[in-house]
Coordinates of C-alpha atoms in Angstrom, one line a residue:
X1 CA -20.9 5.9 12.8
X2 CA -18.7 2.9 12.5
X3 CA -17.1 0.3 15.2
X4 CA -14.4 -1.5 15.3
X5 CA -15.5 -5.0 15.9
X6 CA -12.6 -7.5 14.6
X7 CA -11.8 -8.5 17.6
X8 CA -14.7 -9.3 18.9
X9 CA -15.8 -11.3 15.0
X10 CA -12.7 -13.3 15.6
X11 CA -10.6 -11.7 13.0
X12 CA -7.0 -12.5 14.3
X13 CA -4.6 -13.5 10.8
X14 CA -2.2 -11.0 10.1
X15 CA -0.7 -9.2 6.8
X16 CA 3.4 -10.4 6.7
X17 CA 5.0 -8.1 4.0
X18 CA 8.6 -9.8 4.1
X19 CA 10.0 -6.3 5.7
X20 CA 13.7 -6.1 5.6
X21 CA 16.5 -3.5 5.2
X22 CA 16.8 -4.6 1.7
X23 CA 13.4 -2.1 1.5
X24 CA 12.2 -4.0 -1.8
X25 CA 9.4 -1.9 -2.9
X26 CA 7.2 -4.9 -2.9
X27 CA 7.2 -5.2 0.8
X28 CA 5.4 -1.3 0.8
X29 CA 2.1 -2.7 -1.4
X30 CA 0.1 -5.8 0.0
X31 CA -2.5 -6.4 1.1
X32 CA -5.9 -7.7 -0.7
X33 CA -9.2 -8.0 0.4
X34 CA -12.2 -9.2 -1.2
X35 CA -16.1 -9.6 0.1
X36 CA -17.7 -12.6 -1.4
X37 CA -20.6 -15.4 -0.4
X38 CA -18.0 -18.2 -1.3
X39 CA -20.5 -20.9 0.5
X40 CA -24.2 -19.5 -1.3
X41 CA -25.6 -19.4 2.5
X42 CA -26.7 -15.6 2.0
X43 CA -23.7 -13.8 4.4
X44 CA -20.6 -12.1 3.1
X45 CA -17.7 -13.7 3.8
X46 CA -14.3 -12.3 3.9
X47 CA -10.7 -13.5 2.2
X48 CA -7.3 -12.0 2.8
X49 CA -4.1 -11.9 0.6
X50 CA -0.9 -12.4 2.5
X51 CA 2.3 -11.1 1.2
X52 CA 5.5 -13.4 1.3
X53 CA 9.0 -14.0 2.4
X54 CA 12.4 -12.1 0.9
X55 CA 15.6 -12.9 0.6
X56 CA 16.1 -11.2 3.9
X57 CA 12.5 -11.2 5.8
X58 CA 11.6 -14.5 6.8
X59 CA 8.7 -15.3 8.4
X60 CA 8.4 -17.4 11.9
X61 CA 5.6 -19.8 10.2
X62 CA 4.2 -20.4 7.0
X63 CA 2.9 -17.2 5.1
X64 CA -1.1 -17.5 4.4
X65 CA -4.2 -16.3 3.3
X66 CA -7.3 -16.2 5.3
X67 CA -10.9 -17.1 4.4
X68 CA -13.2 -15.9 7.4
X69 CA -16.3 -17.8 7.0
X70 CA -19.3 -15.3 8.2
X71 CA -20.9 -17.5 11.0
X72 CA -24.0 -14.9 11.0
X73 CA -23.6 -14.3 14.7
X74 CA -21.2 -11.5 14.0
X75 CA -18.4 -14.1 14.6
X76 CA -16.2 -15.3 11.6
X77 CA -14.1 -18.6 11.1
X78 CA -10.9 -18.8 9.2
X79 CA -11.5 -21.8 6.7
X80 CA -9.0 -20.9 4.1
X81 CA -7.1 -24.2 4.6
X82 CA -10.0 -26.5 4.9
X83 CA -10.7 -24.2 1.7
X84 CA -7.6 -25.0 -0.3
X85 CA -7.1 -20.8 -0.7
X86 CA -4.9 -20.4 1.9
X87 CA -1.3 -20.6 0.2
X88 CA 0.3 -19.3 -2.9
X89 CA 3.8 -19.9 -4.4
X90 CA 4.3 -16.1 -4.5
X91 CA 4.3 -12.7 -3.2
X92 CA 0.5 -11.9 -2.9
X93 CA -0.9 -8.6 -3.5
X94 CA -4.8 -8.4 -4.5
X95 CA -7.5 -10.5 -5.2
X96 CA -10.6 -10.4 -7.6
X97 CA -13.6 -12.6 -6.7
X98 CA -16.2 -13.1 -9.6
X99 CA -18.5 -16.2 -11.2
X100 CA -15.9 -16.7 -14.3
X101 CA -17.9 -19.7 -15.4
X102 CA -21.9 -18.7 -14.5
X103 CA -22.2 -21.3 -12.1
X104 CA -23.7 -19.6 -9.2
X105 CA -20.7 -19.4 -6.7
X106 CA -18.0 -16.8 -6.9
X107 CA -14.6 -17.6 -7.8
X108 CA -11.3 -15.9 -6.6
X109 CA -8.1 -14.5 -9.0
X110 CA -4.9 -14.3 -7.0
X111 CA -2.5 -11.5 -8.1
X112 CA 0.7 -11.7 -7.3
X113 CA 4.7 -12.0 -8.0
X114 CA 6.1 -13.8 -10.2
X115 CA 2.6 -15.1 -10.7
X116 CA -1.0 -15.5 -10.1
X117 CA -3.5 -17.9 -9.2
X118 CA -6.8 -18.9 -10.2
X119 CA -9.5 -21.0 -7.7
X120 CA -12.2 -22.1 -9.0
X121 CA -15.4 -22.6 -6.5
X122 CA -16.1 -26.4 -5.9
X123 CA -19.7 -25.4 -4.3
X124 CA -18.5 -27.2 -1.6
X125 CA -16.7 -25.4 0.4
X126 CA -13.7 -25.6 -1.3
X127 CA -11.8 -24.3 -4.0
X128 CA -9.5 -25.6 -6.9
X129 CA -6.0 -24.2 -8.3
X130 CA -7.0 -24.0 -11.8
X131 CA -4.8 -21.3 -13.3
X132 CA -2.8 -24.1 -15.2
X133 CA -6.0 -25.6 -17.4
X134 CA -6.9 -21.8 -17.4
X135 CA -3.9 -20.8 -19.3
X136 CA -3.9 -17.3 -16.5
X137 CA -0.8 -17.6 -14.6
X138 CA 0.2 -14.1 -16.2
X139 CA 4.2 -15.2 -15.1
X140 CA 6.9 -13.1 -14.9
X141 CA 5.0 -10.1 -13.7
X142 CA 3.7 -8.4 -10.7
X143 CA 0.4 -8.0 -10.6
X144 CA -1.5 -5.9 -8.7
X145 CA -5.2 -5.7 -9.0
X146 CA -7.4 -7.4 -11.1
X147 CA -11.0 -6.8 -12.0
X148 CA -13.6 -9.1 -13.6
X149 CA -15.6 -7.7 -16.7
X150 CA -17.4 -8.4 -20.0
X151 CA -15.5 -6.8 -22.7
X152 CA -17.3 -7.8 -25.6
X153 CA -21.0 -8.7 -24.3
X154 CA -20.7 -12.5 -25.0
X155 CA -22.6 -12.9 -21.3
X156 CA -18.5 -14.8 -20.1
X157 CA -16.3 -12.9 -17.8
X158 CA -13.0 -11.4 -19.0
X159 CA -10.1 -10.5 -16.9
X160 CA -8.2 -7.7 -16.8
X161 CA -4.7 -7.0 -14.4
X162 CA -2.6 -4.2 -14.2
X163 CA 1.2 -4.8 -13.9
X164 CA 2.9 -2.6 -11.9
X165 CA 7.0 -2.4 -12.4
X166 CA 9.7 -5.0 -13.7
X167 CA 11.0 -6.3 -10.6
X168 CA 13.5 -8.9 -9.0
X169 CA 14.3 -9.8 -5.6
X170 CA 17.9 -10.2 -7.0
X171 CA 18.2 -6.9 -8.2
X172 CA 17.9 -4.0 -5.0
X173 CA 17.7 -0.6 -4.9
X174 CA 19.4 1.2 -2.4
X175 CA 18.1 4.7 -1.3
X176 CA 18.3 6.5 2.6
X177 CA 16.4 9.3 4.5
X178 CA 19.3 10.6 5.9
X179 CA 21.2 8.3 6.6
X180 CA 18.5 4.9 7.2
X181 CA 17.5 2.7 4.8
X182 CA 14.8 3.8 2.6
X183 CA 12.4 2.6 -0.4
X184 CA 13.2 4.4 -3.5
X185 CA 11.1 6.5 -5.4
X186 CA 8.2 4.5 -8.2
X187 CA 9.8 6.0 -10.7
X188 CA 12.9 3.5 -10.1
X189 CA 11.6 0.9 -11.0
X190 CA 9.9 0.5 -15.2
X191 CA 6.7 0.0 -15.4
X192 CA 4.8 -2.7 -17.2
X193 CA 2.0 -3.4 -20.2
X194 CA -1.2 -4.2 -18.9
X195 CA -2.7 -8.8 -19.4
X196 CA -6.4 -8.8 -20.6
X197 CA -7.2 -12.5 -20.7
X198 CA -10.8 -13.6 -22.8
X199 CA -12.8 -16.1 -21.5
X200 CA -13.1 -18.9 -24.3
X201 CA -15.5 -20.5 -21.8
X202 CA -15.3 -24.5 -20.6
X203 CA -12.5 -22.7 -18.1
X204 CA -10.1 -21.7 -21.0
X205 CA -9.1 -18.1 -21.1
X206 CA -7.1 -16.5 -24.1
X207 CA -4.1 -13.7 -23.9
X208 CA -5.7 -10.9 -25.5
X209 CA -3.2 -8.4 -24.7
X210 CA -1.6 -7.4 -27.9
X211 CA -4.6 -8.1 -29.8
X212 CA -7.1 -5.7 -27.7
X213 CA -4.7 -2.7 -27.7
X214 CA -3.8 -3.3 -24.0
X215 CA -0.3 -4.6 -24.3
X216 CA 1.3 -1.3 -25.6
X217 CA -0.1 0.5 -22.8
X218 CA 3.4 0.7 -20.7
X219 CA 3.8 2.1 -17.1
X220 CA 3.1 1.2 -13.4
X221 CA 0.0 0.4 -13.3
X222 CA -2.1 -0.3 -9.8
X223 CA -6.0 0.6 -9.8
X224 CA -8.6 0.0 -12.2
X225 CA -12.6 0.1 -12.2
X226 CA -14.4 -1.2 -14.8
X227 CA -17.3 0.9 -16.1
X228 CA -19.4 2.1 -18.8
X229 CA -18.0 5.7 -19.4
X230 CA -20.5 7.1 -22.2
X231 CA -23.0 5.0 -21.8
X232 CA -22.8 2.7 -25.1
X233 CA -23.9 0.0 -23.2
X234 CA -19.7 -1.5 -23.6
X235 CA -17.6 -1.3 -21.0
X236 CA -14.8 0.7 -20.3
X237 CA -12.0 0.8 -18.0
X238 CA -10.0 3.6 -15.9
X239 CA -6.4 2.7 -14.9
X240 CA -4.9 4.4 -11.7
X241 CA -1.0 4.4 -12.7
X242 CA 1.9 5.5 -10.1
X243 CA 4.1 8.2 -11.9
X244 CA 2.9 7.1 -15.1
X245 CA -0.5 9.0 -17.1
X246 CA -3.8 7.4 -15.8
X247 CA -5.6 6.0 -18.2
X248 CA -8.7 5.6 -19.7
X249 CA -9.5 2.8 -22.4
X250 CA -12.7 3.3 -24.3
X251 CA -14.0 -0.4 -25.4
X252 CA -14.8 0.3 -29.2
X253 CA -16.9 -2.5 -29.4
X254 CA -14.7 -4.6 -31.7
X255 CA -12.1 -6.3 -28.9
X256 CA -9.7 -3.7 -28.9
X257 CA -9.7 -0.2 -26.7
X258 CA -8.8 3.1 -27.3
X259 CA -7.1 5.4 -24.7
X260 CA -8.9 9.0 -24.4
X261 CA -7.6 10.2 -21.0
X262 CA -5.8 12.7 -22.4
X263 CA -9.0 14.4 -24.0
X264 CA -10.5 13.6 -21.1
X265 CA -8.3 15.2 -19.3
X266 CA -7.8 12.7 -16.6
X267 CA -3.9 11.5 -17.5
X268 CA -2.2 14.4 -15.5
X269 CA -3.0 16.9 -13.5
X270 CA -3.6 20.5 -14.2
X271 CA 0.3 20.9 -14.1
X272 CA 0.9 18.2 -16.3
X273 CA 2.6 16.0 -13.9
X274 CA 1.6 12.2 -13.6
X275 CA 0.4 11.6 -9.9
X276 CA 0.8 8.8 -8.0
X277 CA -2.1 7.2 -8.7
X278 CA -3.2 4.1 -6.3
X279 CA -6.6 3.4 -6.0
X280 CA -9.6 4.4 -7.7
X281 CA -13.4 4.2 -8.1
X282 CA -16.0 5.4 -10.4
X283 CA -19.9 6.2 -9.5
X284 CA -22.6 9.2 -9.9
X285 CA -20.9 11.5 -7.2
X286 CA -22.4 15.1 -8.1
X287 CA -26.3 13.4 -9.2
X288 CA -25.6 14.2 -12.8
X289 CA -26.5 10.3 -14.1
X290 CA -22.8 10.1 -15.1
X291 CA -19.6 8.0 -13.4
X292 CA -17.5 10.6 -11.9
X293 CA -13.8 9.3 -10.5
X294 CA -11.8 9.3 -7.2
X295 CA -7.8 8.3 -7.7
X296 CA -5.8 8.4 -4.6
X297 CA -2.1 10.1 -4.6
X298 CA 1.0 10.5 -2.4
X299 CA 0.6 12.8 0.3
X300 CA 1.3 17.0 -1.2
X301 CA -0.7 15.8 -4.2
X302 CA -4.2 15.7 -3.2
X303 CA -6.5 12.5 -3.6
X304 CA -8.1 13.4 -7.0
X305 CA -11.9 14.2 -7.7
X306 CA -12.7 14.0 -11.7
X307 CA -16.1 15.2 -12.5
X308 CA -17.9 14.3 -15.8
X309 CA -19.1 17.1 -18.1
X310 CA -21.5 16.1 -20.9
X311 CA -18.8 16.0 -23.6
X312 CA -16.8 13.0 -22.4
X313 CA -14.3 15.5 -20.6
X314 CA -13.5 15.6 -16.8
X315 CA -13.1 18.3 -14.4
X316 CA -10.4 18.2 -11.9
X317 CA -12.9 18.9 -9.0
X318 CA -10.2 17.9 -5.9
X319 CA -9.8 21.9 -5.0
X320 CA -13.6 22.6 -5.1
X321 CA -14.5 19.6 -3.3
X322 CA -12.5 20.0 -0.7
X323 CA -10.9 17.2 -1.1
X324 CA -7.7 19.0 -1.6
X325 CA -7.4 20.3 2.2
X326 CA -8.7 16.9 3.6
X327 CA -5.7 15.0 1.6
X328 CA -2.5 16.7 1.1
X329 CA -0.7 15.3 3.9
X330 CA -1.6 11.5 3.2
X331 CA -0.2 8.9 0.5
X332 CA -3.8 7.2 -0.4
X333 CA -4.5 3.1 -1.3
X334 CA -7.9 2.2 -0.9
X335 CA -10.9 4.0 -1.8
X336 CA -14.5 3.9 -2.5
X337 CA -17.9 6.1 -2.8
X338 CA -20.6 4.3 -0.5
X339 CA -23.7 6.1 0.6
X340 CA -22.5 5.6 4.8
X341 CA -26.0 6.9 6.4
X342 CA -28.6 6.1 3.2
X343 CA -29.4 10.0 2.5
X344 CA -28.9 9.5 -0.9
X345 CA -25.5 11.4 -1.4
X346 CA -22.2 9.0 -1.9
X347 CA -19.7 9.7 0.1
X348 CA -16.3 8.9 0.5
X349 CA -14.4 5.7 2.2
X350 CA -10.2 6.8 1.9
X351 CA -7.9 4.4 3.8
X352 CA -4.4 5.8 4.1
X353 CA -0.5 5.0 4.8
X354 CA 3.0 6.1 3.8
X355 CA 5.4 3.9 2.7
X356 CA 8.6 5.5 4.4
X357 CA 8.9 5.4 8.0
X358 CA 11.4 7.4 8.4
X359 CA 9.7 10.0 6.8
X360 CA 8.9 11.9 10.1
X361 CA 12.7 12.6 10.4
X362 CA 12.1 15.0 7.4
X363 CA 8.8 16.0 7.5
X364 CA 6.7 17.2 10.5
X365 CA 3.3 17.2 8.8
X366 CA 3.9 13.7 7.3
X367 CA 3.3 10.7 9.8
X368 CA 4.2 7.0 9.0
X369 CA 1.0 6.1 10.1
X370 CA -1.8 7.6 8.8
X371 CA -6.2 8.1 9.6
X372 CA -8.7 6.8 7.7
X373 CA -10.8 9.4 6.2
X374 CA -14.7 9.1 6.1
X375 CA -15.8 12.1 4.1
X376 CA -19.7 13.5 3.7
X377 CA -21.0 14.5 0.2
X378 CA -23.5 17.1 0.4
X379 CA -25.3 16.1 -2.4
X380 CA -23.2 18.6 -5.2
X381 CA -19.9 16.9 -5.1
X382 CA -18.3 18.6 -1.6
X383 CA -16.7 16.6 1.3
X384 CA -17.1 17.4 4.9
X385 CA -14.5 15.3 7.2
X386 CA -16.3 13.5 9.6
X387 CA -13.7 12.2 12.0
X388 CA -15.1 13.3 15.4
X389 CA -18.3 11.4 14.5
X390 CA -16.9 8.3 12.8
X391 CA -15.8 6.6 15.5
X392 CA -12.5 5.4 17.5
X393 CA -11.3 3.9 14.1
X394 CA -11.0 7.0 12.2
X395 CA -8.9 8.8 14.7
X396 CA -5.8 6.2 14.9
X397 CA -3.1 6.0 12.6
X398 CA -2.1 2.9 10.1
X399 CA -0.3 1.8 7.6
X400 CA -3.7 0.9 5.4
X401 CA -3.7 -0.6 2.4
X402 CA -6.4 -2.9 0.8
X403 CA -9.9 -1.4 1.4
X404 CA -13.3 -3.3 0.6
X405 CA -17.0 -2.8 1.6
X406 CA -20.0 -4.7 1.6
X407 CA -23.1 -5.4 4.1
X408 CA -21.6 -8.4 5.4
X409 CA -24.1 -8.3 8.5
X410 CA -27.5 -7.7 5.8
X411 CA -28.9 -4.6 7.8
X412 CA -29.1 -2.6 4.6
X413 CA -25.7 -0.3 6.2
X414 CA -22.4 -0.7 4.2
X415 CA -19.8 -1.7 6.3
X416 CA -16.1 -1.8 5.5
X417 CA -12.7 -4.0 5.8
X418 CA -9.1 -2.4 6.1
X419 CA -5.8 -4.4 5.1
X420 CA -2.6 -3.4 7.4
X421 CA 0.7 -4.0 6.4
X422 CA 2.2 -6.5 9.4
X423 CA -0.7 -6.3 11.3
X424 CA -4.3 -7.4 11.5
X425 CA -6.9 -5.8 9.4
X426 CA -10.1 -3.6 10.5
X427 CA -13.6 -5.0 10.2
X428 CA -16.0 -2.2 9.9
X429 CA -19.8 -2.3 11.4
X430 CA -22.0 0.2 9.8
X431 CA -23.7 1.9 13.3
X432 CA -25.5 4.9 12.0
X433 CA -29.0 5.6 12.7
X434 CA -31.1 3.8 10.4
X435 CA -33.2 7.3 9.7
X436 CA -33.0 6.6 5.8
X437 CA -35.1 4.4 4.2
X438 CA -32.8 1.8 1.4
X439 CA -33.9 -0.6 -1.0
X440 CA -30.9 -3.1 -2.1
X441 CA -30.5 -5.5 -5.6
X442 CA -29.4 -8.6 -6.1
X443 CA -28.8 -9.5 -9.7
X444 CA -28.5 -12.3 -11.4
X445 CA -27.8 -12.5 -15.8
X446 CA -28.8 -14.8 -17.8
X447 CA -27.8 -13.7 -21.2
X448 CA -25.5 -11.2 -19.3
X449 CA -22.7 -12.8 -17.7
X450 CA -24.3 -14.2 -14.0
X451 CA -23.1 -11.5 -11.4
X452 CA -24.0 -9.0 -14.1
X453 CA -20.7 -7.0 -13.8
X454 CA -21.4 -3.9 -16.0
X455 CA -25.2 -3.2 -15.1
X456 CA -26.9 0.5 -14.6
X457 CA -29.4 0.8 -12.6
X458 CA -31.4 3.4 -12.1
X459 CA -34.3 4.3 -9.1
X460 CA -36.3 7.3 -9.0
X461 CA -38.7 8.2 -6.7
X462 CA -40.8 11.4 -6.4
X463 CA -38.1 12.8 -4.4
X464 CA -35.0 11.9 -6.8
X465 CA -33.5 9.8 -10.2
X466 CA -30.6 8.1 -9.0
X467 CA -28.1 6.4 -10.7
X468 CA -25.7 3.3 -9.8
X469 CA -23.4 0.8 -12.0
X470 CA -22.1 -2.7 -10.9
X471 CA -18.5 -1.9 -11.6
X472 CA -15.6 -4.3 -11.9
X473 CA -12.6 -3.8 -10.0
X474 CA -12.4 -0.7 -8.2
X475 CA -10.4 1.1 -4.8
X476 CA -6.7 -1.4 -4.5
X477 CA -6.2 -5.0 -4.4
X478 CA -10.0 -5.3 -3.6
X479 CA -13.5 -7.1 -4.5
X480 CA -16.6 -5.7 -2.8
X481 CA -20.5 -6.9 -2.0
X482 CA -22.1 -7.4 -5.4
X483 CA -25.0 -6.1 -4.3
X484 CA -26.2 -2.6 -4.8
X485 CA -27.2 -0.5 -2.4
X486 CA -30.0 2.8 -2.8
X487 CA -30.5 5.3 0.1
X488 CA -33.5 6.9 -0.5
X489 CA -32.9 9.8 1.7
X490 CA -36.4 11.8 2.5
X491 CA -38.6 9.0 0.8
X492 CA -42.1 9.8 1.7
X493 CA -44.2 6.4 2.6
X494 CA -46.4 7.1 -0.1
X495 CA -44.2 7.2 -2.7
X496 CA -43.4 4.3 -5.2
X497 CA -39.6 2.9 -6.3
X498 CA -39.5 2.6 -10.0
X499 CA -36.5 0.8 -11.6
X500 CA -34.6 0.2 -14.8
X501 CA -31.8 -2.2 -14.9
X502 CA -30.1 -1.9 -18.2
X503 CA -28.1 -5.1 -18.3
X504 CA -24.5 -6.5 -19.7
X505 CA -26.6 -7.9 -22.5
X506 CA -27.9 -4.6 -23.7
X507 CA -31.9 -6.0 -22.5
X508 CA -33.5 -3.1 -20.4
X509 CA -36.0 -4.7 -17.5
X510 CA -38.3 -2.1 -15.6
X511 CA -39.4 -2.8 -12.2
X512 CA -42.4 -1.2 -9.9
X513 CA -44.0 -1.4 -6.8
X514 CA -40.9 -2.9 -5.0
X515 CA -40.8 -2.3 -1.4
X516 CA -37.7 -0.2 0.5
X517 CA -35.9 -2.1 3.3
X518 CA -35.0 -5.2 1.9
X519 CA -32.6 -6.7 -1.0
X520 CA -34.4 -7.3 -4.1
X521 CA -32.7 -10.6 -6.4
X522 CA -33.7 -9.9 -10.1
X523 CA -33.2 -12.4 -12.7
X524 CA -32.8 -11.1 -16.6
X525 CA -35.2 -11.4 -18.2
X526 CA -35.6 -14.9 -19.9
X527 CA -36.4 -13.3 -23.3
X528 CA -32.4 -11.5 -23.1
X529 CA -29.8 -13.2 -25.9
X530 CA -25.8 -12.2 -25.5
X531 CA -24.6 -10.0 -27.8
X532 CA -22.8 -11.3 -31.2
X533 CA -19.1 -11.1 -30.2
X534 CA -16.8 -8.8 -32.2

């Protein structure tokens, strides 16, 4: 179902994580990846966070980022110094990419330690260090991810990062696995507050931190998907934290949120312990029309499936699903729900890794190196392991930890990109039989902010109501395709495709008679005004 084809795209940069017997944690956590059309020519292209040097892991050459250029041949170019993207003066971790300004070309947020970085798109290939004149350097922390999002509907992108732990390369932790060097346990290490940063506009951004709530939100904080919970037309925000509660911080429409994952039941688990949670994702996993959520944990936890119930509450699905069996034995980073064969259902992208290699001397079930999982939905929220039909890619081992998707070769198939730590990453080509029909958006706000970050979308056919959202953020250290992607499953050729986009700006559009097999780009329409701001 998928190939392996970075070799032959001419994917060859590397992930350096700085690996030493000091075992900072930092060196266990790299690895961003983001899809984006930096150059408007209609092809996604792909950029790569490096890590860094420490104290005692040096590096042979200079430490970089890549920016593979999609050459539309299946063949990619790394142009990330022609580019001006292709060094930071930190540790790199993730990457958000995103029109902050409504320009028309996507933009990319660095995160990183003790700082991040913000390139603005010049539309000509290249990109500028702005984070300065953007007041967005975030210092002193270590970021993780980032994700792009509208907080209060004034049609401008905000940011928002999660901090993961006070750190210093001058202060180390010592731990062993009998005997060898080891990284110690999250819960060494404090965690940090959360930065939201407004977007004043004219490329100024304000730290809204304290004012919005977010700043007394403490602990180590990694994933977060940005997404309209209960459908208020505001969006909301689920944070993956590592031994600290998830959370889940209902925008109340005024600048500030409110955290409810407790009442929603997604801080702990049934036990009321506080996984470790990585990555996550949000979409409409069981058909119910409501965002369901996938958190990835260390390996005897489970990778967690929370179902939606109509009261704002989630079930802790991961037993029924069976995701439960298919997880315990791996420490999870990257994750997202993509439809992988168009038959409607969303299944499940996990890329996997532990942190610890010596972990084998204690455990026999527990490898270093750790599968992939592709996992089928059948429609009402259970997983079948598809392994021995995936492909070659899905039977090896790695130390995964960035995962994006996106159709970077515009065949209406998702395909996928894996980080490594200290080794190259994993360009995914979609290969399943294209049985199921698809019909792709493109969208573009105009009142809304231009990638229209925080849209729902809805197709039904005679056959089926389906429901999407353009989310920010989502799976770890990652930025995906923009566009959105339908399977239609059994859709008889005589049937019709309505649509409803409900935008950022609160304007609904309805769309008929558009034809299956091809990406649709939808502009707002012109009559849509931004919301008043709180």
């Amino acid at each position: 179902m998928f190939t392996d084809v970075t070799e032959e795209a001419g994917i060859t940069w590397a992930q350096f994580s700085g690996e030493s017997s000091d075992r900072f944690l930092i060196e266990t956590m790299g690895g961003g990846v983001a899809f984006l059309d930096f150059d408007g020519d209609g092809m996604l292209d792909i950029f790569f966070v490096n890590g860094g040097e420490t104290p005692h892991g040096k590096s042979g050459g200079a430490v970089r980022n890549a920016l593979y250029r999609n050459l539309g041949n299946g063949k990619f170019e790394d142009v990330a110094a022609h580019a001006g993207v292709d060094r930071i003066a930190s540790y790199g971790m993730g990457v958000a990419a995103a029109d902050f300004d409504n320009d028309g070309f996507p933009d990319l947020y660095v995160t990183g330690f003790p700082s991040s970085y913000l390139f603005h798109n010049n539309h000509d290939g290249t990109f500028t260090d702005v984070t300065e004149q953007a007041e967005v350097r975030n210092s002193g922390r270590w970021a993780a991810s980032a994700a792009w999002f509208d907080f209060d509907g004034d049609g401008l992108l905000d940011l928002v990062i999660t901090n993961y732990a006070q750190f210093s390369f001058a202060e180390q932790k010592k731990c062993e696995i009998k005997g060898r060097p080891a990284y110690c346990a999250q819960t060494s290490y404090t965690g940090m507050p959360l930065t939201l940063f407004h977007n004043d506009g004219h490329g100024r951004f304000s730290d809204v931190s304290a004012r919005s709530g977010l700043a007394k939100f403490v602990g180590r904080a990694l994933g977060v998907v940005a997404i309209d919970v209960n459908d208020d037309g505001w969006t909301d925000l689920f944070i993956a934290r590592d031994a600290s509660p998830n959370l889940l911080l209902l925008n109340q429409k005024n600048g500030t949120f409110r955290d409810i994952a407790a009442e929603a039941e997604v801080a702990y688990d049934a036990a009321g312990v506080a996984k470790a949670g990585m990555g996550v994702d949000a979409a409409d996993v069981n058909n119910d029309g409501k965002p369901d959520f996938i958190v990835t944990n260390f390996n005897d936890q489970y990778h967690s499936l929370l179902a939606s119930t109509p009261l704002l509450r989630y079930e802790d699905e991961t037993l029924q699903s069976g995701l439960a069996r298919l997880t315990k034995k791996f420490v999870g980073w990257g994750t997202h729900f993509v439809d992988v064969d168009n038959d409607g259902n969303l299944d499940l992208l996990i890329v996997n890794g532990h942190i610890n290699q010596g972990i084998e001397v204690t455990r026999v079930d527990v490898k270093y190196l750790e599968p992939a999982l592709l996992l089928r939905n059948n429609g009402k929220g259970f997983f079948e392991d598809l392994r021995n039909r995936a492909g070659e890619a899905f039977r090896k081992g790695y130390s995964a930890r960035g995962l994006a998707v996106g159709d970077w070769n515009n065949d209406g198939r998702v395909d996928a990109v894996i980080t490594r730590l200290n080794a190259s990453p994993v360009l995914l080509r979609n290969d399943t039989k294209p049985e199921n029909p698809w019909i792709g958006f493109e969208l573009q706000g105009v009142a809304s902010n231009r990638d229209a970050i925080g849209a729902k979308i809805i197709v039904e056919t005679s056959e089926a109501r389906k429901v999407r959202w353009l989310t920010g953020g989502s799976s770890y250290l990652a930025s995906h395709d923009n566009r959105v992607i339908f399977g239609l499953g059994k859709f008889p050729s005589s049937s019709s495709v309505r649509v409803e986009i409900r935008w950022p700006s609160g304007t609904v559009q309805r769309l008929t008679g558009l034809k299956p097999g091809r990406y649709h780009h939808v502009v707002e329409a012109s009559e849509a005004k931004p919301r008043p701001g709180p």
